[in-house]
């Protein structure tokens, strides 16, 4: 009873986190609120989940094994399948029914779960747009979605079931006792949808110029929901946004496709000798130990297959152990390449599948990025445990165990813009990275999207930074989240918000948590403490079902840092960072003792600095100065394309560019020291005294980072921990004794706290920007560059491609 009771408390506390964060411990006071412990907002520790954030001695989770046979009917655009599922009840609870997900029902007019979405009358330009809108709201069955044709137990006896929108409940003949297992057989089929018309993660894309299809088969088989200790059955409906909570198990999958299709799927193909020609099989085996990608199916072979589809069928057989899902891609258009990547002594086969439309990007980058990602993520978490990792170009972005679908096509002449290249690099890293979060660290994406997307976006950012020191990461660096944090509070929701209730999905679920973790690593805990704790969380919860409390508690437990104030502010709140340098009082000691009292006067007035649009990320600076880091584009010269060599203008103006000596600054006033001794004179001679007053205008407490620029041009940075706000959350002062006179003072010089108003971060006169800086600002303000707005890219007009 205690286990069930605490689970209910936990679910309520987390789901209602936005309400809980408004309950103040000391209302009306300027202290005792932001630094209080999270307390009952988190679940009560128990034997399943400990107060340290680790799985408890009685932690359990369910398991589901699948034996699936399916056939891809390209002519009729239909998928037909049958599966035998063995469900293991490892919980202490007897189960009278089990829940499955029927995600294809999102396309059905009657069984979809888009009941909470409003709609408007768009400007219909094609009948496809009308079909897409009508397909989700109607009272006539459009024939899409899962068609269940047979459901029996292991003996062939018919089972009763109920379909509720995108969920299916199977009623068990007798209760499934703890430690027991239940086997059932299920036959089904569905019409494959045009993914570009109907949306969704899976379906087909048709290429009219060559008359072929590219299939991405995802959420394609009825699959078990998670039954957990903290919420029972996770049976939230699938609306198309919130992703999946899934049960680990072993998969044996037989996929029958047209004979000339190439198939990439979750797990290892165990019958390559039956489906590949001897020449292709030899290429595949050579690729395993190759230092660069080897084409297993060449560009010429793929083009030939496009022109003359072959008759007959082939069955590809895959085995995947200890995975939570299975997906596959299939097409005769595929070029296929691969190479091995060593991860802690184990060879991981990294592969890519792509059409000719993406050849010049994917052939150069995709498999190399897969290899870089599994290696880098392994360094930050745990060694990649699976035998393969694959990237499929399919004009979208979505992830599954050991396989993901990405975008990044070139122009018809094979050239590409820099933004297309960088977008392709980012999406491949992101989707391959999802193997770690949530495919292995298996959080509930339907409930806490940020635990999947946010954590993965954070490690994606680290991986991008180690790919190329000039890579323009769009999320992770603190200053990239400022525009979102500036929004009115009524347009924001806490990160701890259910996926379906988030208005600004990208910033909330991806960028803000990624930024928060990066700030925690770079500016609060430091890389060494953070990396150890984050790796401990990843290790503890690999192949398990963590919750936010498990992450929060583990990060504190493994680092020795009380971070409740940080989780409260960044994950449960919507306050922005806005720390203001309100005043500077300064003085110089009067060692003659002529003045009877100390005197302090305000220094020169603050002035706003010149606007700077180009800025170099703090992590880039630290990575570049770390002698242990060598960027992948430096290691592998084959990645150094036209744009790598081209001056992209990405290296911005860092804080050192502001260094200057204040000219014509008024002299400091004297601070009298009554009856100074010789020791006083020796101690305070030529000392300068400064008292800085700061106010917390934004509400989110953060460290105060103060940069002093002295009159001789040198600089010094003081990092004041966030705990300085504990006794007064609105205003604090700091007193400094300096050996040199200060010319100017600047807060957060490397823009590492996401401060939304930098105009109140300065004291003293800052230099005007140089002509070179002004040119960079003008170029940055001009918007899309290198022909992006006109459809022309530099490679098309360059003499060297």
Short mmCIF file of C-alpha atoms in Angstrom, two decimals, residues 67-523:
data_model
loop_
_atom_site.label_atom_id
_atom_site.label_comp_id
_atom_site.label_asym_id
_atom_site.label_seq_id
_atom_site.Cartn_x
_atom_site.Cartn_y
_atom_site.Cartn_z
CA UNK A 67 8.69 -12.37 -32.97
CA UNK A 68 7.39 -10.46 -35.99
CA UNK A 69 6.83 -11.27 -39.65
CA UNK A 70 5.78 -8.51 -42.04
CA UNK A 71 5.53 -7.84 -45.75
CA UNK A 72 5.87 -4.47 -47.46
CA UNK A 73 3.44 -4.40 -50.38
CA UNK A 74 4.91 -1.61 -52.50
CA UNK A 75 2.30 -1.90 -55.25
CA UNK A 76 -0.67 -1.44 -52.90
CA UNK A 77 1.21 0.68 -50.35
CA UNK A 78 0.27 -1.63 -47.52
CA UNK A 79 2.05 -3.28 -44.60
CA UNK A 80 0.83 -6.70 -43.47
CA UNK A 81 2.13 -8.28 -40.30
CA UNK A 82 1.80 -10.86 -37.59
CA UNK A 83 3.52 -10.97 -34.24
CA UNK A 84 3.91 -13.28 -31.29
CA UNK A 85 4.53 -11.38 -28.09
CA UNK A 86 5.77 -12.80 -24.80
CA UNK A 87 5.01 -10.43 -21.93
CA UNK A 88 6.84 -10.89 -18.62
CA UNK A 89 5.21 -9.57 -15.45
CA UNK A 90 8.15 -8.63 -13.23
CA UNK A 91 6.01 -6.35 -11.07
CA UNK A 92 4.61 -7.33 -7.65
CA UNK A 93 1.10 -6.76 -9.01
CA UNK A 94 -1.34 -9.23 -10.60
CA UNK A 95 -2.53 -7.85 -13.95
CA UNK A 96 -6.01 -8.43 -15.33
CA UNK A 97 -5.32 -6.66 -18.64
CA UNK A 98 -2.43 -5.24 -20.66
CA UNK A 99 -2.28 -2.10 -22.81
CA UNK A 100 -0.83 -1.76 -26.31
CA UNK A 101 -0.16 1.28 -28.46
CA UNK A 102 -1.74 1.54 -31.92
CA UNK A 103 0.10 4.62 -33.12
CA UNK A 104 -0.97 4.31 -36.76
CA UNK A 105 -4.47 5.23 -35.58
CA UNK A 106 -3.30 8.83 -35.46
CA UNK A 107 -4.17 8.91 -39.19
CA UNK A 108 -7.65 7.45 -38.74
CA UNK A 109 -10.60 9.86 -38.76
CA UNK A 110 -12.39 8.03 -35.95
CA UNK A 111 -9.69 6.55 -33.73
CA UNK A 112 -7.22 9.43 -33.64
CA UNK A 113 -6.55 11.24 -30.36
CA UNK A 114 -6.39 14.80 -31.61
CA UNK A 115 -9.35 15.76 -29.47
CA UNK A 116 -7.56 18.67 -27.83
CA UNK A 117 -6.45 20.43 -31.00
CA UNK A 118 -8.30 23.42 -32.42
CA UNK A 119 -8.18 24.19 -36.13
CA UNK A 120 -8.67 27.07 -38.53
CA UNK A 121 -9.52 27.46 -42.18
CA UNK A 122 -6.19 27.67 -44.00
CA UNK A 123 -5.58 28.88 -47.51
CA UNK A 124 -5.83 25.57 -49.31
CA UNK A 125 -3.45 25.48 -52.25
CA UNK A 126 -3.76 21.78 -53.09
CA UNK A 127 -6.20 18.98 -52.52
CA UNK A 128 -3.47 17.29 -50.46
CA UNK A 129 -3.68 20.08 -47.91
CA UNK A 130 -7.43 19.60 -47.70
CA UNK A 131 -7.00 15.85 -47.33
CA UNK A 132 -4.49 16.36 -44.55
CA UNK A 133 -6.84 18.60 -42.57
CA UNK A 134 -9.92 16.48 -43.23
CA UNK A 135 -8.09 13.26 -42.42
CA UNK A 136 -7.95 14.03 -38.72
CA UNK A 137 -11.45 15.34 -38.15
CA UNK A 138 -14.37 13.44 -39.58
CA UNK A 139 -17.26 11.16 -38.78
CA UNK A 140 -16.59 8.68 -41.58
CA UNK A 141 -13.82 6.10 -41.25
CA UNK A 142 -11.15 6.85 -43.84
CA UNK A 143 -9.75 3.34 -43.67
CA UNK A 144 -6.39 4.38 -42.27
CA UNK A 145 -4.85 3.11 -39.06
CA UNK A 146 -4.37 -0.36 -37.62
CA UNK A 147 -6.72 -3.10 -38.77
CA UNK A 148 -6.67 -5.95 -36.23
CA UNK A 149 -7.57 -9.17 -38.02
CA UNK A 150 -6.73 -11.77 -35.37
CA UNK A 151 -5.92 -11.92 -31.65
CA UNK A 152 -5.43 -15.21 -29.81
CA UNK A 153 -3.53 -16.62 -26.87
CA UNK A 154 -0.71 -19.16 -27.25
CA UNK A 155 -3.23 -22.00 -27.66
CA UNK A 156 -5.14 -20.22 -30.42
CA UNK A 157 -8.05 -19.18 -28.23
CA UNK A 158 -9.61 -15.85 -29.16
CA UNK A 159 -8.94 -12.94 -26.79
CA UNK A 160 -11.22 -10.01 -26.07
CA UNK A 161 -9.90 -6.53 -26.69
CA UNK A 162 -11.03 -2.90 -26.71
CA UNK A 163 -9.63 -0.11 -28.91
CA UNK A 164 -9.74 3.36 -27.43
CA UNK A 165 -8.34 5.80 -29.99
CA UNK A 166 -4.61 5.01 -30.21
CA UNK A 167 -4.65 2.47 -27.37
CA UNK A 168 -5.71 -1.17 -27.24
CA UNK A 169 -6.56 -3.09 -24.07
CA UNK A 170 -6.28 -6.88 -24.11
CA UNK A 171 -8.38 -8.54 -21.41
CA UNK A 172 -6.52 -11.51 -19.94
CA UNK A 173 -8.39 -14.80 -19.45
CA UNK A 174 -6.92 -15.10 -15.95
CA UNK A 175 -4.88 -12.61 -13.93
CA UNK A 176 -1.21 -12.58 -14.83
CA UNK A 177 0.56 -13.21 -11.54
CA UNK A 178 3.85 -11.63 -10.49
CA UNK A 179 6.68 -13.57 -12.09
CA UNK A 180 4.40 -14.98 -14.77
CA UNK A 181 4.37 -14.52 -18.51
CA UNK A 182 1.64 -14.27 -21.13
CA UNK A 183 1.96 -15.12 -24.84
CA UNK A 184 -0.41 -13.81 -27.49
CA UNK A 185 -0.57 -13.77 -31.29
CA UNK A 186 -1.71 -10.72 -33.22
CA UNK A 187 -2.33 -10.23 -36.95
CA UNK A 188 -2.77 -6.73 -38.38
CA UNK A 189 -2.35 -4.55 -41.43
CA UNK A 190 -2.60 -0.91 -42.42
CA UNK A 191 -2.41 1.39 -45.41
CA UNK A 192 0.93 3.18 -45.52
CA UNK A 193 0.41 6.94 -45.65
CA UNK A 194 2.20 9.61 -47.65
CA UNK A 195 4.34 11.06 -44.90
CA UNK A 196 4.75 14.43 -46.61
CA UNK A 197 0.98 14.82 -46.99
CA UNK A 198 -0.43 13.30 -43.80
CA UNK A 199 2.53 14.04 -41.57
CA UNK A 200 3.78 11.70 -38.90
CA UNK A 201 7.05 9.96 -38.35
CA UNK A 202 6.52 6.96 -40.60
CA UNK A 203 5.16 6.29 -44.07
CA UNK A 204 6.43 6.70 -47.59
CA UNK A 205 7.89 9.43 -49.76
CA UNK A 206 7.26 9.22 -53.51
CA UNK A 207 9.82 10.47 -56.04
CA UNK A 208 7.92 11.27 -59.27
CA UNK A 209 11.07 11.96 -61.27
CA UNK A 210 12.13 8.30 -61.04
CA UNK A 211 8.85 6.69 -59.94
CA UNK A 212 10.20 5.14 -56.73
CA UNK A 213 9.35 5.13 -53.04
CA UNK A 214 11.37 5.53 -49.86
CA UNK A 215 9.70 3.85 -46.87
CA UNK A 216 10.31 4.75 -43.23
CA UNK A 217 8.49 2.16 -41.16
CA UNK A 218 8.07 3.48 -37.64
CA UNK A 219 5.46 2.83 -34.94
CA UNK A 220 4.42 0.12 -37.38
CA UNK A 221 3.50 -2.80 -35.12
CA UNK A 222 1.19 -2.91 -32.06
CA UNK A 223 3.51 -2.64 -29.06
CA UNK A 224 3.32 -2.81 -25.29
CA UNK A 225 2.90 0.22 -23.10
CA UNK A 226 5.06 0.62 -20.02
CA UNK A 227 3.74 -0.55 -16.68
CA UNK A 228 5.89 1.05 -13.98
CA UNK A 229 6.25 1.46 -10.24
CA UNK A 230 5.63 5.22 -10.38
CA UNK A 231 2.44 5.44 -12.44
CA UNK A 232 1.12 2.00 -13.36
CA UNK A 233 0.15 1.80 -17.05
CA UNK A 234 1.45 4.63 -19.20
CA UNK A 235 -1.52 4.84 -21.53
CA UNK A 236 -1.56 8.48 -22.51
CA UNK A 237 -2.96 8.75 -26.01
CA UNK A 238 -0.69 9.45 -28.99
CA UNK A 239 -1.57 12.77 -30.58
CA UNK A 240 1.47 12.92 -32.83
CA UNK A 241 3.58 15.10 -30.54
CA UNK A 242 4.46 13.38 -27.28
CA UNK A 243 6.63 10.43 -28.13
CA UNK A 244 6.87 7.04 -26.53
CA UNK A 245 7.26 5.15 -23.29
CA UNK A 246 8.24 1.60 -24.23
CA UNK A 247 9.23 -1.71 -22.66
CA UNK A 248 12.59 -3.38 -23.25
CA UNK A 249 12.77 -6.78 -24.87
CA UNK A 250 14.29 -8.93 -27.61
CA UNK A 251 13.15 -8.70 -31.24
CA UNK A 252 13.32 -11.24 -34.03
CA UNK A 253 11.92 -9.58 -37.16
CA UNK A 254 11.48 -10.96 -40.67
CA UNK A 255 10.82 -8.27 -43.31
CA UNK A 256 9.72 -9.24 -46.81
CA UNK A 257 10.24 -6.51 -49.42
CA UNK A 258 10.69 -6.22 -53.21
CA UNK A 259 13.85 -8.09 -54.20
CA UNK A 260 15.81 -4.98 -55.21
CA UNK A 261 15.10 -3.05 -52.00
CA UNK A 262 17.89 -2.34 -49.53
CA UNK A 263 16.77 -2.54 -45.88
CA UNK A 264 18.29 -0.97 -42.81
CA UNK A 265 16.69 -1.90 -39.51
CA UNK A 266 17.09 -2.00 -35.75
CA UNK A 267 19.64 -4.62 -34.76
CA UNK A 268 21.87 -6.87 -36.83
CA UNK A 269 20.77 -8.43 -40.09
CA UNK A 270 21.52 -12.12 -39.60
CA UNK A 271 21.00 -13.26 -43.20
CA UNK A 272 23.12 -10.89 -45.29
CA UNK A 273 24.50 -13.94 -47.12
CA UNK A 274 20.98 -14.63 -48.42
CA UNK A 275 19.99 -11.10 -49.45
CA UNK A 276 23.30 -9.62 -50.66
CA UNK A 277 25.34 -10.51 -53.70
CA UNK A 278 28.82 -11.93 -52.97
CA UNK A 279 30.37 -8.62 -54.09
CA UNK A 280 28.22 -6.55 -51.74
CA UNK A 281 28.78 -8.96 -48.88
CA UNK A 282 32.54 -8.62 -49.41
CA UNK A 283 32.22 -4.82 -49.32
CA UNK A 284 30.20 -5.04 -46.10
CA UNK A 285 32.83 -7.20 -44.43
CA UNK A 286 35.59 -4.85 -45.62
CA UNK A 287 33.69 -1.87 -44.22
CA UNK A 288 33.71 -3.34 -40.71
CA UNK A 289 37.37 -2.50 -40.22
CA UNK A 290 37.69 0.39 -42.68
CA UNK A 291 39.05 3.76 -41.54
CA UNK A 292 36.73 5.58 -43.96
CA UNK A 293 33.22 4.78 -45.23
CA UNK A 294 33.02 2.01 -47.84
CA UNK A 295 30.14 2.01 -50.32
CA UNK A 296 28.35 -1.31 -49.97
CA UNK A 297 25.76 -0.27 -52.55
CA UNK A 298 27.28 2.31 -54.88
CA UNK A 299 25.75 5.42 -56.40
CA UNK A 300 25.84 3.83 -59.86
CA UNK A 301 24.10 0.68 -58.60
CA UNK A 302 21.38 2.68 -56.87
CA UNK A 303 20.72 4.75 -60.00
CA UNK A 304 20.50 1.57 -62.06
CA UNK A 305 18.01 0.02 -59.62
CA UNK A 306 15.82 3.14 -59.80
CA UNK A 307 15.42 2.78 -63.55
CA UNK A 308 14.43 -0.88 -63.74
CA UNK A 309 12.64 -2.37 -60.70
CA UNK A 310 13.37 -6.08 -60.35
CA UNK A 311 10.69 -8.74 -59.89
CA UNK A 312 10.32 -11.03 -56.89
CA UNK A 313 10.76 -10.64 -53.15
CA UNK A 314 13.42 -11.06 -50.49
CA UNK A 315 13.16 -11.49 -46.74
CA UNK A 316 15.62 -9.68 -44.50
CA UNK A 317 15.95 -11.05 -40.95
CA UNK A 318 17.02 -8.89 -38.01
CA UNK A 319 17.83 -9.72 -34.40
CA UNK A 320 17.91 -6.98 -31.76
CA UNK A 321 18.34 -7.71 -28.06
CA UNK A 322 17.45 -5.51 -25.10
CA UNK A 323 15.86 -2.73 -27.14
CA UNK A 324 12.65 -0.82 -26.61
CA UNK A 325 11.49 -0.56 -30.22
CA UNK A 326 12.14 -1.59 -33.81
CA UNK A 327 12.09 0.51 -36.99
CA UNK A 328 13.31 0.03 -40.55
CA UNK A 329 13.84 1.85 -43.83
CA UNK A 330 13.42 0.25 -47.23
CA UNK A 331 13.97 1.47 -50.80
CA UNK A 332 15.64 0.55 -54.08
CA UNK A 333 16.95 4.12 -54.12
CA UNK A 334 19.39 3.52 -51.27
CA UNK A 335 23.11 4.00 -51.56
CA UNK A 336 24.58 2.20 -48.54
CA UNK A 337 27.94 2.81 -46.91
CA UNK A 338 29.57 1.86 -43.63
CA UNK A 339 32.66 1.82 -41.45
CA UNK A 340 33.64 0.47 -38.05
CA UNK A 341 34.10 2.61 -34.94
CA UNK A 342 35.98 1.37 -31.91
CA UNK A 343 34.18 2.09 -28.63
CA UNK A 344 36.14 0.86 -25.59
CA UNK A 345 37.50 -2.12 -27.52
CA UNK A 346 34.24 -3.06 -29.24
CA UNK A 347 33.67 -2.49 -32.95
CA UNK A 348 30.40 -0.69 -33.73
CA UNK A 349 29.27 -0.91 -37.37
CA UNK A 350 28.28 2.64 -38.39
CA UNK A 351 26.21 2.83 -41.59
CA UNK A 352 24.17 5.22 -43.71
CA UNK A 353 21.41 4.77 -46.32
CA UNK A 354 20.51 7.61 -48.68
CA UNK A 355 19.29 8.44 -52.16
CA UNK A 356 21.22 10.16 -54.90
CA UNK A 357 19.49 13.42 -53.85
CA UNK A 358 21.69 13.52 -50.71
CA UNK A 359 24.84 11.89 -52.07
CA UNK A 360 27.34 14.75 -51.86
CA UNK A 361 26.45 15.45 -48.23
CA UNK A 362 25.73 11.99 -46.86
CA UNK A 363 28.58 10.21 -48.60
CA UNK A 364 31.07 12.64 -47.05
CA UNK A 365 29.51 13.19 -43.63
CA UNK A 366 26.74 10.86 -42.49
CA UNK A 367 28.62 7.71 -41.47
CA UNK A 368 31.50 9.77 -40.11
CA UNK A 369 28.99 11.66 -37.97
CA UNK A 370 27.41 8.41 -36.76
CA UNK A 371 30.85 7.20 -35.68
CA UNK A 372 31.74 10.52 -34.04
CA UNK A 373 28.43 10.59 -32.18
CA UNK A 374 28.52 7.08 -30.71
CA UNK A 375 32.14 7.66 -29.62
CA UNK A 376 31.53 11.10 -28.08
CA UNK A 377 28.27 10.18 -26.33
CA UNK A 378 30.02 7.10 -24.96
CA UNK A 379 32.69 9.34 -23.43
CA UNK A 380 30.05 11.43 -21.66
CA UNK A 381 27.77 8.57 -20.56
CA UNK A 382 28.58 4.85 -20.97
CA UNK A 383 30.03 2.72 -23.78
CA UNK A 384 27.58 2.30 -26.66
CA UNK A 385 26.26 -1.23 -26.09
CA UNK A 386 24.75 -2.12 -29.46
CA UNK A 387 26.54 -3.64 -32.49
CA UNK A 388 25.32 -1.15 -35.11
CA UNK A 389 24.26 2.51 -35.49
CA UNK A 390 22.57 3.77 -38.65
CA UNK A 391 21.50 7.02 -40.31
CA UNK A 392 18.87 7.07 -43.07
CA UNK A 393 18.24 10.19 -45.18
CA UNK A 394 14.46 10.52 -45.38
CA UNK A 395 13.79 14.25 -45.37
CA UNK A 396 12.82 14.22 -41.68
CA UNK A 397 14.26 13.65 -38.23
CA UNK A 398 13.27 10.80 -35.95
CA UNK A 399 15.02 8.23 -33.79
CA UNK A 400 14.77 4.54 -32.91
CA UNK A 401 17.18 1.99 -31.43
CA UNK A 402 20.24 1.63 -33.68
CA UNK A 403 18.57 3.52 -36.56
CA UNK A 404 17.37 7.06 -37.20
CA UNK A 405 15.90 9.08 -40.05
CA UNK A 406 17.37 12.45 -41.00
CA UNK A 407 17.33 15.16 -43.65
CA UNK A 408 19.93 16.96 -45.77
CA UNK A 409 19.63 16.92 -49.55
CA UNK A 410 21.77 18.82 -52.00
CA UNK A 411 20.85 20.97 -54.97
CA UNK A 412 20.33 19.09 -58.23
CA UNK A 413 23.88 19.95 -59.28
CA UNK A 414 25.24 18.40 -56.09
CA UNK A 415 26.14 21.66 -54.33
CA UNK A 416 24.67 22.74 -51.04
CA UNK A 417 24.46 25.79 -48.81
CA UNK A 418 26.30 26.02 -45.55
CA UNK A 419 23.03 26.14 -43.63
CA UNK A 420 21.93 22.85 -45.26
CA UNK A 421 25.23 21.23 -44.36
CA UNK A 422 25.12 22.43 -40.76
CA UNK A 423 21.48 21.44 -40.39
CA UNK A 424 22.30 17.97 -41.67
CA UNK A 425 25.24 17.62 -39.27
CA UNK A 426 23.12 18.74 -36.34
CA UNK A 427 20.20 16.43 -37.08
CA UNK A 428 22.38 13.35 -37.60
CA UNK A 429 24.17 13.94 -34.29
CA UNK A 430 20.86 14.62 -32.54
CA UNK A 431 19.02 11.57 -33.85
CA UNK A 432 21.93 9.15 -33.44
CA UNK A 433 22.40 10.56 -29.95
CA UNK A 434 18.87 9.50 -29.09
CA UNK A 435 20.24 5.96 -28.85
CA UNK A 436 21.43 7.03 -25.41
CA UNK A 437 18.45 9.21 -24.42
CA UNK A 438 15.81 7.71 -24.39
CA UNK A 439 16.54 4.42 -26.18
CA UNK A 440 18.78 3.23 -23.34
CA UNK A 441 18.21 5.73 -20.51
CA UNK A 442 14.53 5.03 -21.08
CA UNK A 443 12.57 8.00 -19.75
CA UNK A 444 8.86 8.55 -20.39
CA UNK A 445 8.79 10.88 -23.41
CA UNK A 446 5.03 11.14 -23.38
CA UNK A 447 5.08 12.71 -19.91
CA UNK A 448 8.49 14.46 -19.70
CA UNK A 449 9.62 15.34 -23.20
CA UNK A 450 12.57 17.33 -21.86
CA UNK A 451 14.14 14.21 -20.30
CA UNK A 452 14.42 12.86 -23.82
CA UNK A 453 14.86 15.91 -26.06
CA UNK A 454 16.48 18.24 -23.55
CA UNK A 455 19.12 15.85 -22.27
CA UNK A 456 19.86 14.67 -25.78
CA UNK A 457 20.07 18.25 -27.09
CA UNK A 458 22.60 18.99 -24.36
CA UNK A 459 24.91 16.10 -25.30
CA UNK A 460 24.30 16.91 -28.97
CA UNK A 461 25.68 20.37 -28.22
CA UNK A 462 28.79 18.89 -26.59
CA UNK A 463 29.24 16.58 -29.60
CA UNK A 464 28.81 19.39 -32.14
CA UNK A 465 31.39 21.46 -30.28
CA UNK A 466 33.88 18.58 -30.51
CA UNK A 467 33.14 18.02 -34.20
CA UNK A 468 34.27 21.48 -35.30
CA UNK A 469 35.26 24.40 -33.11
CA UNK A 470 33.41 26.70 -35.49
CA UNK A 471 30.18 24.73 -35.63
CA UNK A 472 27.22 27.14 -35.09
CA UNK A 473 25.26 25.24 -32.45
CA UNK A 474 21.74 26.62 -32.15
CA UNK A 475 20.97 25.32 -28.66
CA UNK A 476 23.05 24.77 -25.56
CA UNK A 477 24.98 28.03 -25.32
CA UNK A 478 23.35 30.30 -22.75
CA UNK A 479 22.86 33.33 -24.95
CA UNK A 480 20.85 31.32 -27.49
CA UNK A 481 17.89 30.98 -25.09
CA UNK A 482 17.64 34.69 -24.22
CA UNK A 483 14.91 35.58 -26.72
CA UNK A 484 12.71 32.82 -25.32
CA UNK A 485 13.37 33.84 -21.71
CA UNK A 486 12.40 37.42 -22.56
CA UNK A 487 8.83 36.47 -23.44
CA UNK A 488 5.99 37.55 -21.13
CA UNK A 489 5.30 35.01 -18.42
CA UNK A 490 1.80 34.33 -19.71
CA UNK A 491 3.41 32.94 -22.88
CA UNK A 492 5.68 30.54 -21.01
CA UNK A 493 5.30 27.31 -19.10
CA UNK A 494 7.79 25.48 -16.86
CA UNK A 495 10.00 22.81 -18.35
CA UNK A 496 8.21 20.41 -16.00
CA UNK A 497 5.08 20.54 -18.13
CA UNK A 498 3.36 17.64 -19.87
CA UNK A 499 4.31 17.35 -23.52
CA UNK A 500 0.80 17.96 -24.85
CA UNK A 501 0.43 21.20 -22.86
CA UNK A 502 3.54 22.98 -24.14
CA UNK A 503 2.91 25.94 -26.45
CA UNK A 504 6.51 26.74 -27.46
CA UNK A 505 7.63 23.16 -27.82
CA UNK A 506 11.13 23.66 -29.23
CA UNK A 507 12.49 26.15 -26.71
CA UNK A 508 10.75 24.53 -23.75
CA UNK A 509 11.52 20.85 -24.37
CA UNK A 510 14.80 21.12 -26.28
CA UNK A 511 16.65 24.41 -25.84
CA UNK A 512 15.91 25.52 -22.28
CA UNK A 513 16.84 22.23 -20.56
CA UNK A 514 19.90 21.88 -22.80
CA UNK A 515 20.94 25.42 -21.88
CA UNK A 516 20.29 24.80 -18.20
CA UNK A 517 22.51 21.73 -18.16
CA UNK A 518 25.25 23.54 -20.05
CA UNK A 519 25.15 26.43 -17.55
CA UNK A 520 25.27 23.88 -14.74
CA UNK A 521 28.35 22.32 -16.32
CA UNK A 522 30.24 25.44 -17.37
CA UNK A 523 29.28 28.10 -14.82
#
